[in-house]
Amino acid sequence: MSEKEQPLEASLEVNLCGIKLANPILAASGPFGYGHEYRELTGFKDLGGIIVKGVSLEPWEGNPPPRVTETASGMLNAVGLQNPGLKSFLEDHLPSLSGTGPRLFVNVVGCTAEEYTGVVAGLDKAEGIDGLELNISCPNVKAGGMAFGTDPQATGRLVSAVRRETTLPLLVKLSPNVTDIGVIARAAEEAGADGISLVNTLSGMLIDTAQKKPLLGNVFGGLSGPAIMPVALRMVWQAAEAVKIPVLGMGGIVSAGDALQFIMAGARAVALGTGLFYEPDLPSQIKAGLLEYMEKEGLRSLSEIEGVARGPKKF
Amino acid sequence: MREKCPVLDNRTVTPGFCRITLHAPAIARLAAPGQFVHVYMPAGHMHMLPRPFSIYKADPLTGELTLLIEIKGKGTTLLAGTGTADVIELLGPLGNGFPPLAPGALLVAGGAGIAPLAFLAASASVPRTLLYCARTADLLACPRYDLDMPGLSIIEATDDGSRGEKGTAADILSRRIEGAGAVFACGPRPMLVAVKKMCRQSGIRAWFSLEERMACGIGACVGCAVATTSGYKRVCRDGPVFPAEEVILK
């Protein structure tokens, strides 16, 4: 075969809301913290992006322990968005994260619209942030959080308010704890979101029968891991159907095969959470698996299969 | 670091405890008393979270690392069922260990809490005393051959008197705390609460090795929180050994 006839090399590069990622694999917000520990353990080289843990305006102390427990093929957590607040994030964490390779997204949390806009305004001025992820879906905080993400009007108002504060690409992270994900996704899109990310965890609980009381200190927690993967996949499919903006899919991904399913359902990229606890090297394994698949299928770009399972046209 | 470790020996020491020795040369070389390993479950994606266990013995020369595990749930049952054909993956050594032992140290172990204290006891030959307590004799699972150390005095006690002195760890400690150098303790929370109170009253410094449900094991996820005088801290990264006065136990 002459050089001319050789197919171009397969590339994992994707464009998520105007941000070019070297590959479609991101670390989801939460399990990865601010990245320092995983940087020591595995490095960042196989990640296209990092979404760092939720940042609020003031420090949040989080929920009482126990905060985590394993479930069948998954886990429940009720960390409660413990974080050091915007000022500490900007001073103590951001400087060491900028320019490390993967593109940097910051997850934003709040109890009120003012808190959200305050954080977004502060992050907008900072150097080294590529995009924001608005967390309107955390089931583990008493006020705000998920309340914004379960009502389309509240979603729209919050996204509009935040949109006015920043020109950074804005992903809105949706809760699966809703009746119709499409309605919420559309509300976010109409209010100016550049992308949708989903799913956050599914609200759940366990009871310690020996103690005769809820196992988690917060009573309720969020279920994640392979146990929720089919639910997450279905919701990514529905969200991709409802909006034109890109979708970042997540929920129980533990293999390249899982990642491919999310992409075929309509996701532009995928994020890893609980899977990192089981296998810290998951990003490199998924990257290798995606490349192997592309080679086998003769794909040059994953865009060739984005939403392919939905049929020839977006319906 | 992560290490794939062949199981060299796995024996049931009492009905509820197993003692697993692994070939883990890289981790054994670095391990310090009070540190732990995160053990990945050998059952695919059914069990997503590794299990944290205190290091019970580590020999940098042979590369052997031993865990003494109370069989309580699904993960520990799986580990109890492993044998010499199995390879178990570990992450470690993790966390901060105990400060060095000085003469007159009192080591207070409650049940499975013996694991990090046996390793601590083996780290020095200064005169030191181990108060090894449990509800019943069955729960004093640590084999005697693992506690045969020069300079170590051992006092066993059970709540029901089925072995050693009769009484709780607090009862036994109250009779011996006078003149103690420092206290190092690991065991159930109610025991630690009592030990903390007694040490404060006697003006004796104490360090606790704490246990909490854990996910990442490296400090990223903030899942294993313990309340302290300066807010929630991470058992995996800021501990598992904490100065007693720093932690708020309930």
Coordinates of C-alpha atoms in Angstrom, one line a residue:
Chain A
M1 CA 0.0 0.0 0.0
S2 CA 1.4 3.4 -0.9
E3 CA 1.7 6.1 1.7
K4 CA -1.1 8.0 0.0
E5 CA -3.6 5.2 0.4
Q6 CA -3.0 4.6 4.1
P7 CA -5.9 5.7 6.3
L8 CA -5.2 8.6 8.7
E9 CA -4.3 7.5 12.2
A10 CA -7.2 7.0 14.5
S11 CA -7.5 10.0 16.9
L12 CA -9.3 10.1 20.2
E13 CA -9.5 13.8 20.1
V14 CA -13.0 15.3 20.8
N15 CA -14.4 18.8 21.0
L16 CA -16.5 19.2 24.1
C17 CA -18.3 22.6 24.2
G18 CA -15.5 24.2 22.2
I19 CA -12.8 22.6 24.4
K20 CA -10.4 20.3 22.6
L21 CA -9.7 17.2 24.7
A22 CA -6.9 14.8 23.8
N23 CA -9.3 11.9 24.5
P24 CA -12.9 11.6 25.6
I25 CA -12.1 10.3 29.1
L26 CA -12.6 12.6 32.0
A27 CA -12.3 12.2 35.8
A28 CA -15.8 12.9 37.2
S29 CA -16.2 15.4 39.9
G30 CA -16.0 14.0 43.5
P31 CA -14.1 10.8 43.7
F32 CA -11.0 12.5 42.2
G33 CA -10.9 15.3 44.7
Y34 CA -8.6 18.1 43.4
G35 CA -6.5 15.5 41.7
H36 CA -3.4 15.7 43.8
E37 CA -3.6 12.2 45.1
Y38 CA -4.3 10.5 41.8
R39 CA -1.6 12.5 40.2
E40 CA 0.9 10.8 42.6
L41 CA -0.7 7.4 42.1
T42 CA -1.3 7.1 38.4
G43 CA -0.5 10.5 36.8
F44 CA -2.8 12.4 34.4
K45 CA -1.4 11.3 31.1
D46 CA -4.4 9.2 30.0
L47 CA -7.1 11.7 30.9
G48 CA -8.6 14.1 28.4
G49 CA -10.0 16.2 31.2
I50 CA -10.4 16.5 34.9
I51 CA -13.5 17.8 36.6
V52 CA -12.5 18.8 40.1
K53 CA -14.6 18.4 43.2
G54 CA -17.4 20.8 43.8
V55 CA -16.4 24.3 45.0
S56 CA -18.7 26.4 47.1
L57 CA -18.5 30.1 48.0
E58 CA -17.6 29.4 51.6
P59 CA -16.0 26.2 53.0
W60 CA -18.5 23.4 53.5
E61 CA -17.7 20.9 56.3
G62 CA -19.6 17.9 54.8
N63 CA -21.8 15.3 56.3
P64 CA -21.1 13.2 59.5
P65 CA -19.6 9.8 59.0
P66 CA -20.1 7.1 57.8
R67 CA -20.0 8.7 54.4
V68 CA -19.5 5.8 52.1
T69 CA -20.4 2.1 51.9
E70 CA -20.2 -0.5 49.3
T71 CA -23.4 -1.9 47.6
A72 CA -23.8 -4.7 45.1
S73 CA -21.6 -3.6 42.2
G74 CA -21.6 -0.1 43.4
M75 CA -21.4 2.2 46.4
L76 CA -23.4 4.8 48.3
N77 CA -21.9 8.1 49.3
A78 CA -23.0 11.0 51.3
V79 CA -19.8 13.1 51.6
G80 CA -21.9 16.2 51.5
L81 CA -19.7 18.2 49.2
Q82 CA -17.1 18.9 51.8
N83 CA -14.8 21.5 50.3
P84 CA -12.5 24.3 51.3
G85 CA -14.4 27.1 49.5
L86 CA -13.6 29.3 46.5
K87 CA -10.7 31.3 48.1
S88 CA -8.8 28.2 49.2
F89 CA -9.5 26.4 45.9
L90 CA -8.0 29.4 43.9
E91 CA -5.0 29.8 46.2
D92 CA -4.2 26.2 47.4
H93 CA -5.4 23.9 44.6
L94 CA -5.7 25.6 41.2
P95 CA -2.1 26.7 40.8
S96 CA -0.8 23.1 40.9
L97 CA -3.6 21.8 38.6
S98 CA -3.2 24.3 35.8
G99 CA -1.2 23.1 32.8
T100 CA -0.8 19.5 33.9
G101 CA -2.1 18.1 30.6
P102 CA -5.8 17.3 30.9
R103 CA -8.2 20.2 30.4
L104 CA -9.5 21.5 33.7
F105 CA -13.2 21.8 34.6
V106 CA -14.4 23.0 38.0
N107 CA -17.6 21.7 39.5
V108 CA -19.6 24.5 41.1
V109 CA -22.0 24.0 44.0
G110 CA -24.2 26.2 46.1
C111 CA -27.4 26.4 48.2
T112 CA -28.7 29.6 46.7
A113 CA -28.4 31.3 43.2
E114 CA -26.3 34.0 44.8
E115 CA -23.8 31.4 46.0
Y116 CA -23.6 29.8 42.6
T117 CA -23.1 33.1 40.8
G118 CA -20.5 34.2 43.3
V119 CA -18.4 31.0 42.7
V120 CA -18.8 31.3 39.0
A121 CA -17.8 35.0 38.9
G122 CA -14.7 34.1 41.0
L123 CA -13.7 31.2 38.8
D124 CA -14.3 33.2 35.6
K125 CA -11.5 35.7 36.6
A126 CA -9.0 32.9 37.4
E127 CA -6.3 31.7 35.1
G128 CA -6.0 28.1 34.0
I129 CA -9.7 26.9 34.1
D130 CA -11.0 25.5 30.8
G131 CA -14.6 25.1 31.7
L132 CA -17.2 24.9 34.4
E133 CA -19.7 22.2 35.5
L134 CA -22.7 23.4 37.3
N135 CA -23.8 20.9 39.9
I136 CA -27.5 21.2 40.2
S137 CA -27.9 17.6 41.2
C138 CA -26.2 16.6 44.4
P139 CA -28.5 14.5 46.5
N140 CA -26.3 14.8 49.6
V141 CA -26.9 18.4 50.7
K142 CA -29.9 19.6 52.6
A143 CA -30.6 22.8 50.8
G144 CA -30.2 23.7 47.1
G145 CA -28.2 21.3 45.1
M146 CA -30.7 18.8 43.7
A147 CA -33.6 21.1 44.2
F148 CA -32.4 23.2 41.3
G149 CA -32.0 20.2 39.1
T150 CA -35.5 18.6 39.6
D151 CA -37.6 21.6 38.4
P152 CA -37.1 22.9 34.8
Q153 CA -38.0 26.5 35.8
A154 CA -35.5 26.5 38.6
T155 CA -32.9 25.0 36.3
G156 CA -33.5 27.6 33.7
R157 CA -33.3 30.5 36.1
L158 CA -30.1 29.3 37.7
V159 CA -28.4 28.5 34.4
S160 CA -29.4 32.0 33.1
A161 CA -28.0 33.7 36.2
V162 CA -24.8 31.8 36.0
R163 CA -24.5 32.3 32.3
R164 CA -24.4 36.1 32.8
E165 CA -21.3 35.7 35.1
T166 CA -19.0 33.8 32.7
T167 CA -17.8 33.3 29.2
L168 CA -16.2 29.9 30.1
P169 CA -17.8 26.9 28.5
L170 CA -20.6 25.8 30.9
L171 CA -21.7 22.2 31.4
V172 CA -24.8 21.6 33.6
K173 CA -24.7 18.4 35.6
L174 CA -28.2 16.8 35.8
S175 CA -29.7 14.6 38.5
P176 CA -31.2 11.2 37.5
N177 CA -33.7 11.7 40.3
V178 CA -36.3 13.2 38.0
T179 CA -39.3 12.0 36.0
D180 CA -38.3 13.4 32.7
I181 CA -34.6 14.2 32.1
G182 CA -35.3 15.6 28.6
V183 CA -37.4 18.5 30.0
I184 CA -34.6 19.5 32.5
A185 CA -31.9 19.1 29.8
R186 CA -33.8 21.3 27.4
A187 CA -34.3 24.0 30.1
A188 CA -30.6 24.1 30.7
E189 CA -29.9 24.3 27.0
E190 CA -32.4 27.1 26.5
A191 CA -30.9 29.0 29.4
G192 CA -27.5 29.0 27.8
A193 CA -25.7 25.8 28.8
D194 CA -22.9 24.7 26.4
G195 CA -23.2 21.1 27.4
I196 CA -25.0 18.6 29.6
S197 CA -23.3 16.2 31.9
L198 CA -25.1 13.3 33.5
V199 CA -25.9 11.3 35.6
N200 CA -25.1 12.3 39.1
T201 CA -25.8 9.6 41.7
L202 CA -29.2 8.0 42.3
S203 CA -30.7 8.7 45.7
G204 CA -30.6 5.7 48.0
M205 CA -30.0 4.3 51.5
L206 CA -29.0 1.3 53.5
I207 CA -29.9 0.2 57.1
D208 CA -27.5 -1.3 59.5
T209 CA -29.6 -4.1 61.0
A210 CA -27.3 -4.7 63.9
Q211 CA -27.5 -1.0 65.0
K212 CA -31.1 -0.7 63.8
K213 CA -30.4 2.6 62.1
P214 CA -29.4 4.0 58.7
L215 CA -25.9 3.1 57.7
L216 CA -24.9 6.5 56.4
G217 CA -24.5 9.4 58.8
N218 CA -26.7 11.5 56.4
V219 CA -29.4 8.7 56.2
F220 CA -29.6 9.1 52.4
G221 CA -26.8 8.9 49.9
G222 CA -26.1 8.7 46.2
L223 CA -25.7 5.3 44.5
S224 CA -23.0 5.0 41.9
G225 CA -21.0 2.3 40.1
P226 CA -21.8 -0.4 37.6
A227 CA -25.1 -1.0 39.4
I228 CA -26.5 2.2 37.9
M229 CA -24.9 2.0 34.5
P230 CA -28.0 0.9 32.5
V231 CA -30.0 3.7 34.1
A232 CA -27.4 6.2 33.4
L233 CA -27.1 5.0 29.8
R234 CA -30.8 5.3 29.3
M235 CA -30.8 8.9 30.6
V236 CA -27.9 9.9 28.4
W237 CA -29.8 8.5 25.5
Q238 CA -32.8 10.6 26.5
A239 CA -30.8 13.8 27.1
A240 CA -29.0 13.4 23.8
E241 CA -32.4 13.1 22.2
A242 CA -33.7 16.3 23.9
V243 CA -30.8 18.7 23.2
K244 CA -28.4 19.8 20.4
I245 CA -25.5 20.7 22.8
P246 CA -22.9 18.0 23.6
V247 CA -23.5 15.4 26.3
L248 CA -20.9 14.2 28.8
G249 CA -22.0 10.8 29.9
M250 CA -21.2 9.0 33.2
G251 CA -22.6 6.5 35.6
G252 CA -20.9 3.2 36.4
I253 CA -18.4 3.1 33.5
V254 CA -15.7 0.4 34.2
S255 CA -14.5 -0.5 30.7
A256 CA -13.9 0.7 27.2
G257 CA -17.1 -1.3 26.2
D258 CA -19.1 0.7 28.7
A259 CA -17.6 4.0 27.4
L260 CA -18.5 2.9 23.8
Q261 CA -22.1 2.3 24.8
F262 CA -22.3 5.9 26.2
I263 CA -20.8 7.3 23.0
M264 CA -23.2 5.2 20.9
A265 CA -26.1 6.5 23.0
G266 CA -25.1 10.0 22.0
A267 CA -22.4 11.1 24.5
R268 CA -19.5 13.2 23.1
A269 CA -17.2 12.2 26.0
V270 CA -17.4 10.1 29.2
A271 CA -16.4 10.6 32.9
L272 CA -15.2 8.0 35.4
G273 CA -16.0 8.0 39.1
T274 CA -16.5 5.0 41.2
G275 CA -14.6 2.9 38.7
L276 CA -11.4 4.7 39.7
F277 CA -11.7 3.2 43.2
Y278 CA -11.8 -0.3 41.8
E279 CA -9.1 0.4 39.2
P280 CA -7.0 3.6 39.4
D281 CA -5.5 2.8 36.0
L282 CA -9.0 2.8 34.4
P283 CA -8.3 5.8 32.2
S284 CA -5.3 4.1 30.5
Q285 CA -7.3 0.9 30.1
I286 CA -10.2 2.6 28.5
K287 CA -8.0 4.7 26.3
A288 CA -6.3 1.5 25.0
G289 CA -9.6 -0.2 24.5
L290 CA -11.1 2.7 22.6
L291 CA -8.1 2.8 20.2
E292 CA -8.2 -0.9 19.7
Y293 CA -11.9 -0.7 18.8
M294 CA -11.3 2.2 16.4
E295 CA -8.6 0.3 14.7
K296 CA -10.7 -2.8 14.4
E297 CA -13.6 -0.8 13.0
G298 CA -11.5 1.4 10.8
L299 CA -12.6 4.6 12.6
R300 CA -10.6 7.8 12.4
S301 CA -12.7 9.7 14.9
L302 CA -15.2 8.7 17.6
S303 CA -17.6 11.3 16.1
E304 CA -18.3 8.6 13.5
I305 CA -20.1 6.5 16.2
E306 CA -21.5 9.3 18.4
G307 CA -25.2 8.4 18.8
V308 CA -24.9 5.7 16.2
A309 CA -27.1 3.3 18.2
R310 CA -29.9 5.8 17.8
G311 CA -30.2 5.1 14.1
P312 CA -29.5 7.1 11.0
K313 CA -31.0 10.4 12.2
K314 CA -31.4 12.1 15.5
F315 CA -35.0 11.6 16.3
Chain B
M1 CA 2.2 1.7 45.3
R2 CA 0.2 -1.1 43.9
E3 CA 1.5 -4.6 44.1
K4 CA 0.1 -8.0 43.0
C5 CA 0.8 -10.3 45.9
P6 CA 0.7 -14.1 45.8
V7 CA -0.9 -15.6 48.9
L8 CA 1.7 -17.6 50.8
D9 CA -0.4 -18.7 53.7
N10 CA -4.0 -18.2 54.9
R11 CA -5.0 -19.8 58.1
T12 CA -8.1 -19.5 60.4
V13 CA -6.7 -18.6 63.8
T14 CA -10.1 -18.6 65.6
P15 CA -13.5 -19.1 64.0
G16 CA -13.9 -15.4 63.3
F17 CA -10.4 -14.5 62.2
C18 CA -8.0 -15.3 59.5
R19 CA -4.3 -14.6 59.2
I20 CA -3.1 -14.0 55.6
T21 CA 0.6 -13.8 54.6
L22 CA 1.3 -12.3 51.2
H23 CA 4.5 -11.9 49.2
A24 CA 4.6 -8.1 49.0
P25 CA 8.2 -7.1 48.9
A26 CA 7.8 -3.5 47.8
I27 CA 5.1 -2.7 50.4
A28 CA 6.8 -4.7 53.2
R29 CA 10.0 -2.8 52.6
L30 CA 8.3 0.6 53.2
A31 CA 5.7 -0.4 55.8
A32 CA 5.7 1.4 59.2
P33 CA 3.6 0.4 62.3
G34 CA 0.2 2.0 62.1
Q35 CA 0.1 2.2 58.3
F36 CA -2.5 0.2 56.3
V37 CA -3.0 -1.5 53.0
H38 CA -6.0 -1.2 50.7
V39 CA -6.9 -4.7 49.5
Y40 CA -8.7 -5.0 46.1
M41 CA -11.4 -7.6 46.1
P42 CA -10.8 -10.7 44.1
A43 CA -14.4 -10.8 42.7
G44 CA -14.6 -8.5 39.6
H45 CA -17.0 -5.6 39.6
M46 CA -19.4 -7.2 42.2
H47 CA -17.2 -5.5 44.9
M48 CA -16.1 -2.0 43.8
L49 CA -14.3 -0.8 46.9
P50 CA -11.0 -2.0 48.2
R51 CA -10.9 -2.9 52.0
P52 CA -8.5 -1.2 54.3
F53 CA -6.5 -3.3 56.8
S54 CA -3.8 -2.3 59.3
I55 CA -0.5 -4.0 58.6
Y56 CA 0.0 -6.7 61.2
K57 CA 3.5 -7.9 60.3
A58 CA 5.9 -6.8 57.6
D59 CA 9.3 -8.3 57.0
P60 CA 11.5 -6.2 54.6
L61 CA 14.0 -9.1 54.3
T62 CA 11.6 -11.8 53.2
G63 CA 9.1 -9.5 51.6
E64 CA 6.3 -11.1 53.6
L65 CA 3.4 -9.0 54.7
T66 CA 0.8 -10.4 57.1
L67 CA -2.8 -9.3 57.8
L68 CA -4.9 -10.4 60.7
I69 CA -8.5 -10.0 59.6
E70 CA -11.8 -10.3 61.5
I71 CA -14.3 -12.0 59.2
K72 CA -17.3 -9.6 59.4
G73 CA -18.7 -9.0 55.9
K74 CA -18.6 -9.9 52.3
G75 CA -15.1 -8.6 51.6
T76 CA -13.5 -10.3 54.6
T77 CA -15.3 -13.5 53.8
L78 CA -13.9 -13.5 50.3
L79 CA -10.4 -12.8 51.6
A80 CA -10.8 -15.6 54.2
G81 CA -11.5 -18.0 51.3
T82 CA -8.3 -17.2 49.4
G83 CA -5.5 -19.7 49.2
T84 CA -2.0 -20.2 47.9
A85 CA -3.1 -20.3 44.3
D86 CA -4.5 -16.7 44.6
V87 CA -2.9 -13.4 43.9
I88 CA -4.3 -10.4 45.7
E89 CA -3.7 -6.8 44.7
L90 CA -2.7 -4.3 47.4
L91 CA -2.3 -0.5 47.5
G92 CA 0.1 0.7 50.2
P93 CA 1.6 1.3 52.6
L94 CA -0.9 4.1 53.2
G95 CA -1.5 6.7 55.9
N96 CA 0.6 7.9 58.8
G97 CA 1.8 5.5 61.4
F98 CA 2.5 5.7 65.2
P99 CA 5.3 7.7 66.7
P100 CA 8.3 5.6 67.9
L101 CA 7.9 3.6 71.0
A102 CA 9.6 4.8 74.2
P103 CA 10.1 2.7 77.4
G104 CA 6.9 2.3 79.5
A105 CA 4.5 2.5 76.6
L106 CA 1.1 0.9 77.1
L107 CA -0.5 -0.6 74.0
V108 CA -4.2 -1.1 74.4
A109 CA -5.8 -3.4 71.8
G110 CA -9.5 -4.2 71.6
G111 CA -10.4 -7.2 69.5
A112 CA -9.2 -6.8 65.9
G113 CA -7.5 -3.7 67.0
I114 CA -4.5 -5.9 67.9
A115 CA -3.3 -5.8 64.3
P116 CA -1.5 -2.4 64.1
L117 CA -0.4 -2.7 67.8
A118 CA 1.3 -6.1 67.2
F119 CA 3.3 -4.4 64.4
L120 CA 4.1 -1.5 66.7
A121 CA 5.1 -3.8 69.5
A122 CA 7.5 -5.6 67.2
S123 CA 9.2 -2.3 66.1
A124 CA 11.2 -1.8 69.3
S125 CA 12.6 -3.8 72.2
V126 CA 12.1 -1.3 74.9
P127 CA 10.1 -2.4 78.0
R128 CA 6.4 -2.1 76.9
T129 CA 3.1 -3.6 77.9
L130 CA 0.3 -4.8 75.7
L131 CA -3.2 -4.9 77.2
Y132 CA -5.0 -7.2 74.9
C133 CA -8.8 -7.0 75.5
A134 CA -11.9 -8.4 73.9
R135 CA -15.5 -9.3 74.9
T136 CA -14.7 -13.1 74.9
A137 CA -11.8 -15.4 74.5
D138 CA -12.7 -16.2 70.9
L139 CA -12.0 -12.6 70.0
L140 CA -8.5 -12.7 71.4
A141 CA -7.5 -14.1 68.0
C142 CA -3.9 -13.1 67.8
P143 CA -1.8 -16.3 67.9
R144 CA 0.7 -16.3 70.8
Y145 CA 3.6 -17.1 68.4
D146 CA 3.1 -13.6 66.9
L147 CA 3.4 -11.9 70.2
D148 CA 6.6 -13.7 71.4
M149 CA 8.8 -10.6 71.6
P150 CA 11.6 -9.6 73.9
G151 CA 10.7 -7.0 76.5
L152 CA 7.0 -7.2 75.8
S153 CA 4.7 -7.8 78.8
I154 CA 1.2 -9.1 77.8
I155 CA -1.9 -8.8 79.9
E156 CA -5.0 -10.4 78.4
A157 CA -8.5 -9.6 79.5
T158 CA -12.0 -10.4 78.5
D159 CA -15.3 -8.8 79.5
D160 CA -16.7 -12.2 80.5
G161 CA -13.5 -13.5 82.1
S162 CA -13.3 -16.4 79.7
R163 CA -9.6 -15.7 79.3
G164 CA -7.2 -13.5 81.2
E165 CA -8.4 -10.9 83.6
K166 CA -12.1 -10.1 83.8
G167 CA -13.1 -6.7 82.8
T168 CA -13.2 -4.2 79.9
A169 CA -10.2 -2.5 78.4
A170 CA -11.0 0.6 80.5
D171 CA -11.1 -1.5 83.7
I172 CA -7.8 -3.1 82.9
L173 CA -6.2 0.2 81.8
S174 CA -7.4 2.0 84.9
R175 CA -5.2 -0.4 87.0
R176 CA -2.1 0.2 85.0
I177 CA -2.2 3.7 83.6
E178 CA -0.3 5.2 86.6
G179 CA 3.2 5.9 85.5
A180 CA 2.7 4.8 81.9
G181 CA 4.9 6.5 79.3
A182 CA 2.4 6.9 76.5
V183 CA -0.7 5.0 75.4
F184 CA -1.3 3.6 71.9
A185 CA -4.7 2.2 71.3
C186 CA -6.8 0.6 68.6
G187 CA -10.3 -0.9 69.0
P188 CA -14.0 -0.2 69.1
R189 CA -15.1 3.4 69.5
P190 CA -16.5 3.0 73.0
M191 CA -13.2 1.6 74.1
L192 CA -11.3 4.6 72.6
V193 CA -13.7 7.0 74.2
A194 CA -13.0 5.5 77.6
V195 CA -9.2 5.3 77.0
K196 CA -9.2 9.0 75.9
K197 CA -11.0 10.1 79.0
M198 CA -8.6 8.1 81.3
C199 CA -5.5 9.4 79.5
R200 CA -6.7 13.0 79.8
Q201 CA -7.4 12.6 83.5
S202 CA -3.9 11.1 84.0
G203 CA -2.1 13.6 81.8
I204 CA -0.8 10.8 79.6
R205 CA -0.3 11.3 75.8
A206 CA -2.3 8.9 73.7
W207 CA -2.4 8.0 70.0
F208 CA -5.3 6.1 68.4
S209 CA -5.4 4.1 65.2
L210 CA -8.9 4.7 63.8
E211 CA -11.1 2.7 61.4
E212 CA -13.7 4.1 59.1
R213 CA -15.5 3.0 55.9
M214 CA -13.3 4.0 53.1
A215 CA -13.3 4.4 49.3
C216 CA -10.2 5.7 47.6
G217 CA -7.7 5.2 50.5
I218 CA -5.4 8.0 49.3
G219 CA -7.2 11.1 50.5
A220 CA -9.0 12.2 47.3
C221 CA -12.7 11.3 47.9
V222 CA -13.0 12.5 51.6
G223 CA -15.2 9.5 52.2
C224 CA -13.5 8.3 55.5
A225 CA -14.1 11.4 57.6
V226 CA -13.5 11.6 61.3
A227 CA -14.5 14.7 63.4
T228 CA -11.5 16.5 64.9
T229 CA -10.9 19.7 66.8
S230 CA -10.1 21.3 63.4
G231 CA -13.1 19.9 61.4
Y232 CA -13.4 16.7 59.5
K233 CA -10.2 14.9 58.6
R234 CA -9.5 12.0 56.4
V235 CA -8.7 8.7 58.2
C236 CA -6.8 7.4 55.2
R237 CA -4.5 10.4 54.6
D238 CA -4.4 12.4 57.8
G239 CA -4.5 9.3 59.9
P240 CA -5.3 6.5 60.5
V241 CA -3.2 7.3 63.6
F242 CA -4.2 10.5 65.3
P243 CA -3.3 12.1 68.6
A244 CA -6.2 11.2 71.0
E245 CA -6.8 14.8 72.0
E246 CA -7.4 15.8 68.3
V247 CA -10.3 13.4 67.5
I248 CA -13.9 13.8 68.6
L249 CA -15.3 10.4 69.2
K250 CA -18.9 9.5 69.8

